PDB file of C-alpha atoms and ligand atoms in Angstrom:
ATOM      1  CA  MET A 789      61.811 -40.722  -3.588  1.00  0.00           C
ATOM      2  CA  ASN A 790      65.037 -39.976  -1.876  1.00  0.00           C
ATOM      3  CA  LEU A 791      67.650 -42.521  -2.871  1.00  0.00           C
ATOM      4  CA  PRO A 792      71.457 -41.707  -1.827  1.00  0.00           C
ATOM      5  CA  LEU A 793      73.379 -39.596  -4.790  1.00  0.00           C
ATOM      6  CA  ASN A 794      76.497 -41.269  -3.785  1.00  0.00           C
ATOM      7  CA  PRO A 795      76.049 -44.902  -3.153  1.00  0.00           C
ATOM      8  CA  SER A 796      78.746 -46.425  -0.506  1.00  0.00           C
ATOM      9  CA  PRO A 797      80.560 -48.415  -3.424  1.00  0.00           C
ATOM     10  CA  ASN A 798      81.229 -50.841  -0.492  1.00  0.00           C
ATOM     11  CA  SER A 799      77.752 -52.142  -0.764  1.00  0.00           C
ATOM     12  CA  ARG A 800      78.009 -52.610  -4.499  1.00  0.00           C
ATOM     13  CA  PRO A 801      77.981 -56.739  -5.253  1.00  0.00           C
ATOM     14  CA  ILE A 802      80.590 -59.283  -4.893  1.00  0.00           C
ATOM     15  CA  GLY A 803      80.771 -60.872  -8.988  1.00  0.00           C
ATOM     16  CA  ILE A 804      81.953 -64.413  -9.637  1.00  0.00           C
ATOM     17  CA  PHE A 805      81.652 -66.397 -12.528  1.00  0.00           C
ATOM     18  CA  ASP A 806      81.815 -69.692 -13.086  1.00  0.00           C
ATOM     19  CA  SER A 807      81.568 -72.020 -16.682  1.00  0.00           C
ATOM     20  CA  GLY A 808      78.015 -73.621 -15.444  1.00  0.00           C
ATOM     21  CA  VAL A 809      76.560 -73.971 -11.578  1.00  0.00           C
ATOM     22  CA  GLY A 810      79.692 -75.664  -9.851  1.00  0.00           C
ATOM     23  CA  GLY A 811      81.191 -72.148  -9.264  1.00  0.00           C
ATOM     24  CA  LEU A 812      78.295 -72.414  -6.365  1.00  0.00           C
ATOM     25  CA  THR A 813      80.822 -74.367  -4.304  1.00  0.00           C
ATOM     26  CA  VAL A 814      82.941 -71.232  -4.025  1.00  0.00           C
ATOM     27  CA  ALA A 815      79.787 -68.581  -3.575  1.00  0.00           C
ATOM     28  CA  ARG A 816      78.393 -70.849  -0.428  1.00  0.00           C
ATOM     29  CA  GLN A 817      81.622 -70.791   0.681  1.00  0.00           C
ATOM     30  CA  LEU A 818      81.876 -66.690  -0.047  1.00  0.00           C
ATOM     31  CA  ARG A 819      78.548 -66.696   2.271  1.00  0.00           C
ATOM     32  CA  ARG A 820      79.478 -68.304   4.873  1.00  0.00           C
ATOM     33  CA  VAL A 821      82.759 -65.768   5.346  1.00  0.00           C
ATOM     34  CA  LEU A 822      81.164 -62.715   3.962  1.00  0.00           C
ATOM     35  CA  PRO A 823      77.386 -63.625   4.931  1.00  0.00           C
ATOM     36  CA  HIS A 824      76.471 -59.606   4.538  1.00  0.00           C
ATOM     37  CA  GLU A 825      78.125 -59.404   1.210  1.00  0.00           C
ATOM     38  CA  ASP A 826      75.354 -59.379  -1.401  1.00  0.00           C
ATOM     39  CA  LEU A 827      76.811 -61.779  -4.639  1.00  0.00           C
ATOM     40  CA  LEU A 828      76.194 -61.369  -8.247  1.00  0.00           C
ATOM     41  CA  TYR A 829      76.740 -64.797 -10.018  1.00  0.00           C
ATOM     42  CA  LEU A 830      77.568 -65.629 -13.325  1.00  0.00           C
ATOM     43  CA  GLY A 831      77.307 -69.418 -15.218  1.00  0.00           C
ATOM     44  CA  ASP A 832      78.547 -69.360 -18.670  1.00  0.00           C
ATOM     45  CA  THR A 833      75.914 -72.569 -18.725  1.00  0.00           C
ATOM     46  CA  ALA A 834      75.357 -71.829 -22.487  1.00  0.00           C
ATOM     47  CA  ARG A 835      79.579 -72.616 -23.504  1.00  0.00           C
ATOM     48  CA  VAL A 836      80.430 -75.308 -20.084  1.00  0.00           C
ATOM     49  CA  PRO A 837      82.318 -76.723 -20.054  1.00  0.00           C
ATOM     50  CA  TYR A 838      85.994 -74.930 -19.795  1.00  0.00           C
ATOM     51  CA  GLY A 839      88.043 -77.858 -18.765  1.00  0.00           C
ATOM     52  CA  THR A 840      88.215 -79.615 -22.089  1.00  0.00           C
ATOM     53  CA  LYS A 841      88.312 -76.252 -24.678  1.00  0.00           C
ATOM     54  CA  SER A 842      92.057 -74.729 -25.138  1.00  0.00           C
ATOM     55  CA  PRO A 843      93.415 -72.335 -23.162  1.00  0.00           C
ATOM     56  CA  ALA A 844      92.433 -69.264 -26.128  1.00  0.00           C
ATOM     57  CA  THR A 845      88.888 -70.324 -25.651  1.00  0.00           C
ATOM     58  CA  VAL A 846      88.784 -69.971 -22.133  1.00  0.00           C
ATOM     59  CA  VAL A 847      90.995 -66.943 -21.709  1.00  0.00           C
ATOM     60  CA  ARG A 848      88.271 -65.268 -24.311  1.00  0.00           C
ATOM     61  CA  PHE A 849      85.294 -66.571 -22.371  1.00  0.00           C
ATOM     62  CA  ALA A 850      86.766 -65.053 -18.509  1.00  0.00           C
ATOM     63  CA  CYS A 851      87.176 -61.933 -19.984  1.00  0.00           C
ATOM     64  CA  GLU A 852      83.450 -62.194 -21.495  1.00  0.00           C
ATOM     65  CA  ASP A 853      82.701 -63.276 -18.181  1.00  0.00           C
ATOM     66  CA  THR A 854      84.825 -60.220 -16.270  1.00  0.00           C
ATOM     67  CA  GLY A 855      82.967 -57.295 -18.787  1.00  0.00           C
ATOM     68  CA  PHE A 856      79.448 -58.551 -17.783  1.00  0.00           C
ATOM     69  CA  LEU A 857      80.452 -58.309 -14.469  1.00  0.00           C
ATOM     70  CA  VAL A 858      82.190 -55.406 -14.535  1.00  0.00           C
ATOM     71  CA  GLY A 859      78.971 -53.989 -16.166  1.00  0.00           C
ATOM     72  CA  ARG A 860      77.010 -54.808 -13.457  1.00  0.00           C
ATOM     73  CA  ASP A 861      79.287 -52.751 -11.377  1.00  0.00           C
ATOM     74  CA  VAL A 862      80.564 -55.354  -9.202  1.00  0.00           C
ATOM     75  CA  LYS A 863      83.604 -53.837  -6.715  1.00  0.00           C
ATOM     76  CA  ALA A 864      85.744 -57.149  -7.298  1.00  0.00           C
ATOM     77  CA  VAL A 865      85.423 -60.437  -9.329  1.00  0.00           C
ATOM     78  CA  VAL A 866      85.777 -63.826  -8.176  1.00  0.00           C
ATOM     79  CA  VAL A 867      87.006 -66.323 -10.722  1.00  0.00           C
ATOM     80  CA  ALA A 868      85.304 -69.292  -9.087  1.00  0.00           C
ATOM     81  CA  CYS A 869      86.567 -71.666 -12.448  1.00  0.00           C
ATOM     82  CA  ASN A 870      89.419 -73.215 -12.119  1.00  0.00           C
ATOM     83  CA  THR A 871      90.354 -73.705 -15.773  1.00  0.00           C
ATOM     84  CA  ALA A 872      89.829 -70.431 -16.041  1.00  0.00           C
ATOM     85  CA  SER A 873      91.657 -69.427 -13.077  1.00  0.00           C
ATOM     86  CA  ALA A 874      94.456 -71.594 -14.137  1.00  0.00           C
ATOM     87  CA  TRP A 875      94.559 -69.697 -18.076  1.00  0.00           C
ATOM     88  CA  ALA A 876      92.973 -66.456 -17.756  1.00  0.00           C
ATOM     89  CA  LEU A 877      93.565 -64.696 -14.070  1.00  0.00           C
ATOM     90  CA  GLU A 878      97.260 -62.769 -15.521  1.00  0.00           C
ATOM     91  CA  GLU A 879      95.332 -61.536 -18.688  1.00  0.00           C
ATOM     92  CA  LEU A 880      91.899 -60.649 -16.742  1.00  0.00           C
ATOM     93  CA  GLN A 881      94.038 -58.981 -13.708  1.00  0.00           C
ATOM     94  CA  GLN A 882      95.724 -57.049 -16.583  1.00  0.00           C
ATOM     95  CA  ARG A 883      93.000 -56.150 -18.329  1.00  0.00           C
ATOM     96  CA  PHE A 884      90.584 -54.912 -15.876  1.00  0.00           C
ATOM     97  CA  THR A 885      91.361 -52.130 -12.978  1.00  0.00           C
ATOM     98  CA  LEU A 886      88.939 -53.804 -10.048  1.00  0.00           C
ATOM     99  CA  PRO A 887      90.413 -56.603  -8.007  1.00  0.00           C
ATOM    100  CA  VAL A 888      89.980 -59.851  -9.463  1.00  0.00           C
ATOM    101  CA  PHE A 889      90.648 -63.136  -7.470  1.00  0.00           C
ATOM    102  CA  GLY A 890      90.773 -67.094  -8.576  1.00  0.00           C
ATOM    103  CA  VAL A 891      91.502 -70.025  -6.603  1.00  0.00           C
ATOM    104  CA  ILE A 892      94.705 -71.642  -7.757  1.00  0.00           C
ATOM    105  CA  LEU A 893      97.230 -69.718  -5.349  1.00  0.00           C
ATOM    106  CA  PRO A 894      95.056 -70.175  -2.442  1.00  0.00           C
ATOM    107  CA  GLY A 895      94.798 -73.231  -2.506  1.00  0.00           C
ATOM    108  CA  ALA A 896      98.144 -73.619  -3.593  1.00  0.00           C
ATOM    109  CA  ALA A 897      98.769 -71.811   0.114  1.00  0.00           C
ATOM    110  CA  ALA A 898      96.264 -74.436   1.783  1.00  0.00           C
ATOM    111  CA  ALA A 899      97.955 -76.924   0.624  1.00  0.00           C
ATOM    112  CA  LEU A 900     101.350 -76.098   1.550  1.00  0.00           C
ATOM    113  CA  ARG A 901     100.205 -75.383   5.156  1.00  0.00           C
ATOM    114  CA  ARG A 902      98.956 -78.689   5.418  1.00  0.00           C
ATOM    115  CA  THR A 903     101.410 -81.423   4.058  1.00  0.00           C
ATOM    116  CA  ARG A 904     104.285 -82.563   6.379  1.00  0.00           C
ATOM    117  CA  THR A 905     105.901 -84.831   3.826  1.00  0.00           C
ATOM    118  CA  GLY A 906     105.782 -81.837   0.822  1.00  0.00           C
ATOM    119  CA  ARG A 907     104.326 -84.788  -1.259  1.00  0.00           C
ATOM    120  CA  ILE A 908     100.930 -83.198  -2.971  1.00  0.00           C
ATOM    121  CA  GLY A 909      98.443 -84.323  -5.145  1.00  0.00           C
ATOM    122  CA  VAL A 910      96.175 -81.907  -7.692  1.00  0.00           C
ATOM    123  CA  ILE A 911      92.858 -83.494  -9.372  1.00  0.00           C
ATOM    124  CA  GLY A 912      91.533 -80.794 -11.418  1.00  0.00           C
ATOM    125  CA  THR A 913      89.668 -80.830 -15.560  1.00  0.00           C
ATOM    126  CA  PRO A 914      92.349 -82.091 -18.468  1.00  0.00           C
ATOM    127  CA  ALA A 915      92.854 -77.921 -18.966  1.00  0.00           C
ATOM    128  CA  THR A 916      93.407 -77.104 -15.656  1.00  0.00           C
ATOM    129  CA  ILE A 917      96.070 -79.801 -15.392  1.00  0.00           C
ATOM    130  CA  ARG A 918      97.667 -79.361 -18.877  1.00  0.00           C
ATOM    131  CA  SER A 919      98.294 -75.604 -17.556  1.00  0.00           C
ATOM    132  CA  GLU A 920     100.547 -76.926 -14.659  1.00  0.00           C
ATOM    133  CA  ALA A 921      98.770 -73.619 -12.306  1.00  0.00           C
ATOM    134  CA  TYR A 922      99.011 -75.791  -9.299  1.00  0.00           C
ATOM    135  CA  THR A 923     102.178 -77.582  -9.678  1.00  0.00           C
ATOM    136  CA  ARG A 924     103.662 -73.595 -10.537  1.00  0.00           C
ATOM    137  CA  ALA A 925     101.743 -71.686  -7.513  1.00  0.00           C
ATOM    138  CA  ILE A 926     103.179 -74.734  -5.081  1.00  0.00           C
ATOM    139  CA  LEU A 927     107.102 -74.955  -6.641  1.00  0.00           C
ATOM    140  CA  GLY A 928     106.946 -71.170  -6.212  1.00  0.00           C
ATOM    141  CA  GLN A 929     106.690 -71.192  -3.059  1.00  0.00           C
ATOM    142  CA  ARG A 930     108.235 -74.507  -1.815  1.00  0.00           C
ATOM    143  CA  ALA A 931     110.704 -75.610  -4.815  1.00  0.00           C
ATOM    144  CA  ASP A 932     111.257 -78.858  -2.580  1.00  0.00           C
ATOM    145  CA  ALA A 933     107.898 -79.976  -2.414  1.00  0.00           C
ATOM    146  CA  ARG A 934     106.591 -82.582  -4.887  1.00  0.00           C
ATOM    147  CA  VAL A 935     103.482 -82.277  -6.880  1.00  0.00           C
ATOM    148  CA  PHE A 936     101.745 -85.534  -8.678  1.00  0.00           C
ATOM    149  CA  ALA A 937      98.997 -83.825 -11.045  1.00  0.00           C
ATOM    150  CA  ARG A 938      95.807 -85.780 -12.397  1.00  0.00           C
ATOM    151  CA  ALA A 939      93.250 -85.066 -15.171  1.00  0.00           C
ATOM    152  CA  CYS A 940      90.153 -86.446 -13.635  1.00  0.00           C
ATOM    153  CA  PRO A 941      87.349 -85.500 -16.799  1.00  0.00           C
ATOM    154  CA  LEU A 942      84.801 -87.924 -15.523  1.00  0.00           C
ATOM    155  CA  LEU A 943      84.469 -86.469 -12.254  1.00  0.00           C
ATOM    156  CA  VAL A 944      81.732 -83.149 -13.718  1.00  0.00           C
ATOM    157  CA  PRO A 945      79.669 -85.370 -15.085  1.00  0.00           C
ATOM    158  CA  LEU A 946      79.309 -87.728 -12.278  1.00  0.00           C
ATOM    159  CA  VAL A 947      78.780 -85.049 -10.165  1.00  0.00           C
ATOM    160  CA  GLU A 948      76.104 -83.175 -12.228  1.00  0.00           C
ATOM    161  CA  GLU A 949      74.158 -86.347 -12.915  1.00  0.00           C
ATOM    162  CA  GLY A 950      73.892 -86.161  -8.521  1.00  0.00           C
ATOM    163  CA  TRP A 951      75.731 -89.120  -8.547  1.00  0.00           C
ATOM    164  CA  VAL A 952      77.989 -87.849  -5.693  1.00  0.00           C
ATOM    165  CA  ASN A 953      77.806 -91.090  -3.354  1.00  0.00           C
ATOM    166  CA  HIS A 954      77.105 -93.737  -5.921  1.00  0.00           C
ATOM    167  CA  ARG A 955      79.314 -96.702  -6.152  1.00  0.00           C
ATOM    168  CA  VAL A 956      80.486 -95.925  -9.701  1.00  0.00           C
ATOM    169  CA  SER A 957      81.901 -92.286  -8.593  1.00  0.00           C
ATOM    170  CA  ARG A 958      83.724 -94.581  -6.054  1.00  0.00           C
ATOM    171  CA  LEU A 959      85.141 -96.790  -8.820  1.00  0.00           C
ATOM    172  CA  VAL A 960      85.980 -93.602 -11.111  1.00  0.00           C
ATOM    173  CA  LEU A 961      87.652 -92.227  -8.024  1.00  0.00           C
ATOM    174  CA  GLU A 962      89.624 -95.177  -7.002  1.00  0.00           C
ATOM    175  CA  GLU A 963      90.907 -95.197 -10.492  1.00  0.00           C
ATOM    176  CA  TYR A 964      92.156 -92.081 -10.811  1.00  0.00           C
ATOM    177  CA  LEU A 965      93.268 -91.569  -7.352  1.00  0.00           C
ATOM    178  CA  ARG A 966      95.531 -95.028  -7.206  1.00  0.00           C
ATOM    179  CA  PRO A 967      98.740 -93.469  -9.037  1.00  0.00           C
ATOM    180  CA  LEU A 968      98.713 -90.505  -6.731  1.00  0.00           C
ATOM    181  CA  LEU A 969      98.232 -93.102  -3.382  1.00  0.00           C
ATOM    182  CA  ARG A 970     101.635 -94.797  -5.151  1.00  0.00           C
ATOM    183  CA  GLN A 971     103.206 -91.454  -5.122  1.00  0.00           C
ATOM    184  CA  ARG A 972     102.133 -91.447  -0.776  1.00  0.00           C
ATOM    185  CA  ILE A 973     100.772 -88.135  -1.269  1.00  0.00           C
ATOM    186  CA  ASP A 974     100.027 -86.900   2.007  1.00  0.00           C
ATOM    187  CA  THR A 975      97.679 -84.027   0.714  1.00  0.00           C
ATOM    188  CA  LEU A 976      95.463 -84.055  -1.806  1.00  0.00           C
ATOM    189  CA  VAL A 977      93.810 -80.230  -3.741  1.00  0.00           C
ATOM    190  CA  LEU A 978      90.455 -80.732  -5.252  1.00  0.00           C
ATOM    191  CA  GLY A 979      91.253 -78.169  -7.529  1.00  0.00           C
ATOM    192  CA  CYS A 980      87.914 -78.577  -9.563  1.00  0.00           C
ATOM    193  CA  THR A 981      84.422 -76.498  -8.685  1.00  0.00           C
ATOM    194  CA  HIS A 982      82.774 -79.985  -8.346  1.00  0.00           C
ATOM    195  CA  TYR A 983      85.073 -82.078  -6.379  1.00  0.00           C
ATOM    196  CA  PRO A 984      84.051 -80.407  -2.850  1.00  0.00           C
ATOM    197  CA  LEU A 985      80.642 -82.565  -3.241  1.00  0.00           C
ATOM    198  CA  LEU A 986      82.398 -85.870  -4.006  1.00  0.00           C
ATOM    199  CA  LYS A 987      84.647 -85.065  -0.565  1.00  0.00           C
ATOM    200  CA  ARG A 988      82.901 -88.147   1.351  1.00  0.00           C
ATOM    201  CA  VAL A 989      83.466 -90.469  -1.548  1.00  0.00           C
ATOM    202  CA  ILE A 990      87.336 -88.834  -1.769  1.00  0.00           C
ATOM    203  CA  ARG A 991      87.498 -89.882   1.919  1.00  0.00           C
ATOM    204  CA  GLN A 992      86.409 -92.789   1.954  1.00  0.00           C
ATOM    205  CA  VAL A 993      89.370 -93.885  -0.986  1.00  0.00           C
ATOM    206  CA  VAL A 994      92.037 -91.936   0.199  1.00  0.00           C
ATOM    207  CA  GLY A 995      91.232 -92.833   3.768  1.00  0.00           C
ATOM    208  CA  PRO A 996      92.026 -90.302   7.064  1.00  0.00           C
ATOM    209  CA  ASP A 997      95.622 -89.648   6.713  1.00  0.00           C
ATOM    210  CA  VAL A 998      95.382 -87.537   3.676  1.00  0.00           C
ATOM    211  CA  ALA A 999      94.473 -83.778   3.848  1.00  0.00           C
ATOM    212  CA  LEU A1000      92.031 -83.035   1.799  1.00  0.00           C
ATOM    213  CA  ILE A1001      92.139 -79.123   0.047  1.00  0.00           C
ATOM    214  CA  ASP A1002      89.014 -77.240  -0.551  1.00  0.00           C
ATOM    215  CA  SER A1003      89.762 -75.010  -2.885  1.00  0.00           C
ATOM    216  CA  ALA A1004      86.402 -73.233  -2.825  1.00  0.00           C
ATOM    217  CA  GLU A1005      86.949 -73.038   0.865  1.00  0.00           C
ATOM    218  CA  SER A1006      90.790 -72.235   0.811  1.00  0.00           C
ATOM    219  CA  CYS A1007      89.297 -69.346  -2.473  1.00  0.00           C
ATOM    220  CA  ALA A1008      86.576 -67.166   0.602  1.00  0.00           C
ATOM    221  CA  ARG A1009      89.126 -66.775   2.884  1.00  0.00           C
ATOM    222  CA  HIS A1010      91.083 -65.349   0.633  1.00  0.00           C
ATOM    223  CA  VAL A1011      88.791 -62.954  -0.754  1.00  0.00           C
ATOM    224  CA  ALA A1012      87.561 -62.071   2.631  1.00  0.00           C
ATOM    225  CA  GLU A1013      91.059 -61.607   3.504  1.00  0.00           C
ATOM    226  CA  GLN A1014      91.526 -59.250   0.434  1.00  0.00           C
ATOM    227  CA  LEU A1015      88.418 -57.485   0.717  1.00  0.00           C
ATOM    228  CA  GLN A1016      89.419 -56.565   4.240  1.00  0.00           C
ATOM    229  CA  LEU A1017      92.938 -55.588   3.918  1.00  0.00           C
ATOM    230  CA  ARG A1018      91.622 -53.200   0.539  1.00  0.00           C
ATOM    231  CA  THR A1019      88.496 -52.221   2.902  1.00  0.00           C
ATOM    232  CA  LEU A1020      86.148 -52.569   0.436  1.00  0.00           C
ATOM    233  CA  LEU A1021      83.324 -55.233   3.098  1.00  0.00           C
ATOM    234  CA  THR A1022      80.070 -53.698   3.403  1.00  0.00           C
ATOM    235  CA  ALA A1023      78.948 -52.109   6.136  1.00  0.00           C
ATOM    236  CA  HIS A1024      75.296 -53.482   5.910  1.00  0.00           C
ATOM    237  CA  ARG A1025      74.880 -56.052   8.765  1.00  0.00           C
ATOM    238  CA  THR A1026      71.772 -57.074   7.098  1.00  0.00           C
ATOM    239  CA  ALA A1027      71.896 -61.076   5.132  1.00  0.00           C
ATOM    240  CA  GLY A1028      73.495 -60.452   2.056  1.00  0.00           C
ATOM    241  CA  GLU A1029      71.696 -61.377  -1.232  1.00  0.00           C
ATOM    242  CA  LEU A1030      72.842 -63.824  -3.955  1.00  0.00           C
ATOM    243  CA  ARG A1031      71.473 -63.138  -7.528  1.00  0.00           C
ATOM    244  CA  ALA A1032      72.668 -65.736 -10.375  1.00  0.00           C
ATOM    245  CA  CYS A1033      72.355 -65.131 -13.661  1.00  0.00           C
ATOM    246  CA  LEU A1034      72.894 -67.715 -16.553  1.00  0.00           C
ATOM    247  CA  THR A1035      74.358 -67.613 -20.143  1.00  0.00           C
ATOM    248  CA  ASP A1036      71.626 -70.226 -21.216  1.00  0.00           C
ATOM    249  CA  GLU A1037      68.556 -71.419 -19.773  1.00  0.00           C
ATOM    250  CA  THR A1038      68.599 -74.488 -18.030  1.00  0.00           C
ATOM    251  CA  THR A1039      65.154 -76.422 -16.275  1.00  0.00           C
ATOM    252  CA  ARG A1040      66.753 -77.426 -13.423  1.00  0.00           C
ATOM    253  CA  PHE A1041      68.898 -74.850 -12.654  1.00  0.00           C
ATOM    254  CA  THR A1042      67.131 -74.513  -9.068  1.00  0.00           C
ATOM    255  CA  GLN A1043      67.390 -77.709  -8.666  1.00  0.00           C
ATOM    256  CA  VAL A1044      71.251 -78.348  -9.420  1.00  0.00           C
ATOM    257  CA  ALA A1045      72.288 -74.940  -7.939  1.00  0.00           C
ATOM    258  CA  ARG A1046      70.771 -75.831  -4.559  1.00  0.00           C
ATOM    259  CA  ARG A1047      72.949 -78.901  -4.742  1.00  0.00           C
ATOM    260  CA  PHE A1048      75.775 -77.169  -5.042  1.00  0.00           C
ATOM    261  CA  LEU A1049      75.079 -73.953  -2.578  1.00  0.00           C
ATOM    262  CA  GLY A1050      73.469 -75.701  -0.042  1.00  0.00           C
ATOM    263  CA  GLU A1051      70.176 -73.177   0.045  1.00  0.00           C
ATOM    264  CA  PRO A1052      67.500 -72.986  -1.882  1.00  0.00           C
ATOM    265  CA  VAL A1053      68.173 -70.554  -5.272  1.00  0.00           C
ATOM    266  CA  ALA A1054      66.411 -67.800  -6.634  1.00  0.00           C
ATOM    267  CA  PRO A1055      65.247 -68.528  -9.993  1.00  0.00           C
ATOM    268  CA  ALA A1056      67.912 -66.816 -12.502  1.00  0.00           C
ATOM    269  CA  GLU A1057      68.078 -64.521 -14.778  1.00  0.00           C
ATOM    270  CA  LYS A1058      68.809 -65.007 -18.741  1.00  0.00           C
ATOM    271  CA  VAL A1059      72.002 -63.026 -19.968  1.00  0.00           C
ATOM    272  CA  GLU A1060      74.197 -62.372 -22.906  1.00  0.00           C
ATOM    273  CA  LEU A1061      77.471 -61.758 -23.110  1.00  0.00           C
ATOM    274  CA  ALA A1062      79.082 -59.087 -25.122  1.00  0.00           C
ATOM    275  CA  GLY A1063      81.980 -60.042 -26.966  1.00  0.00           C
ATOM    276  CA  VAL A1064      85.795 -58.740 -26.446  1.00  0.00           C
ATOM    277  CA  ASP A1065      88.562 -57.188 -28.588  1.00  0.00           C
TER     278      ASP A1065
HETATM  279  N1  DGL B 514      84.199 -75.302 -13.130  1.00  0.00           N
HETATM  280  C1  DGL B 514      84.931 -76.031 -14.030  1.00  0.00           C
HETATM  281  C2  DGL B 514      86.817 -75.743 -13.470  1.00  0.00           C
HETATM  282  O1  DGL B 514      86.634 -75.407 -11.961  1.00  0.00           O
HETATM  283  C3  DGL B 514      84.659 -77.285 -13.918  1.00  0.00           C
HETATM  284  C4  DGL B 514      83.802 -77.556 -15.013  1.00  0.00           C
HETATM  285  C5  DGL B 514      83.883 -77.228 -16.454  1.00  0.00           C
HETATM  286  O2  DGL B 514      85.411 -77.969 -16.985  1.00  0.00           O
HETATM  287  O3  DGL B 514      83.911 -76.119 -16.843  1.00  0.00           O
HETATM  288  O4  DGL B 514      87.798 -76.593 -13.715  1.00  0.00           O
END
């Protein structure tokens, strides 16, 4: 067999991880902007959710997730999980030598490009909101912006239940978003992997005048720009593949994953993660 001795390092996959299957919303956007790239997705389904865990636990899990992807020889890592980006991105960038990208900075930058009044709402898991990562990222770029943040712990289970256009989700969103709307926000950051699936209902609740920032979309654009800048894009012109690994078997994986990814997914490989010091 004539295998190339030194396959191009750029043809290696981009690694993506999330606490579960929600990060497939980021994979979906990556496939849109970088259709020729292979993606290796890790969902830590054995330990989901991260959004209710302590910062130290989230950082440890994120290091183990990244270590796994690095062990599979990816060329870059995308932290698709907002909670892990909020708490662990700096640690990952210090610990690992390959490029590691998160969702927070691109989402904050996109919100600042869209806002006219500087009054920005942010919704996310309790851990993401407690980190104040979005608030710091927004104020770091525009000191006179006003950020109104709200944790929305019920939204992840509602989306996982598939209740994305359900009246219960609408009621819950009305309750969560009322205080932000009272603050006259003109832009709302969807700071969680699961929220893009609720966009329709969120739009109905906030009305036509509030800009919705999909952190998955802005992250994918940022990753594409950065890989191009670092000359890390693949030269392949065939459609890229998406392979998924999970830390726990989930019988509903292909069904749930399809909802998040917007296209069928091959069955996932069950993997074990090694601990980190
Ligand atoms: N992936 C998480 C996030 O974006 C949501 C699910 C969880 O709590 O783990 O924050």
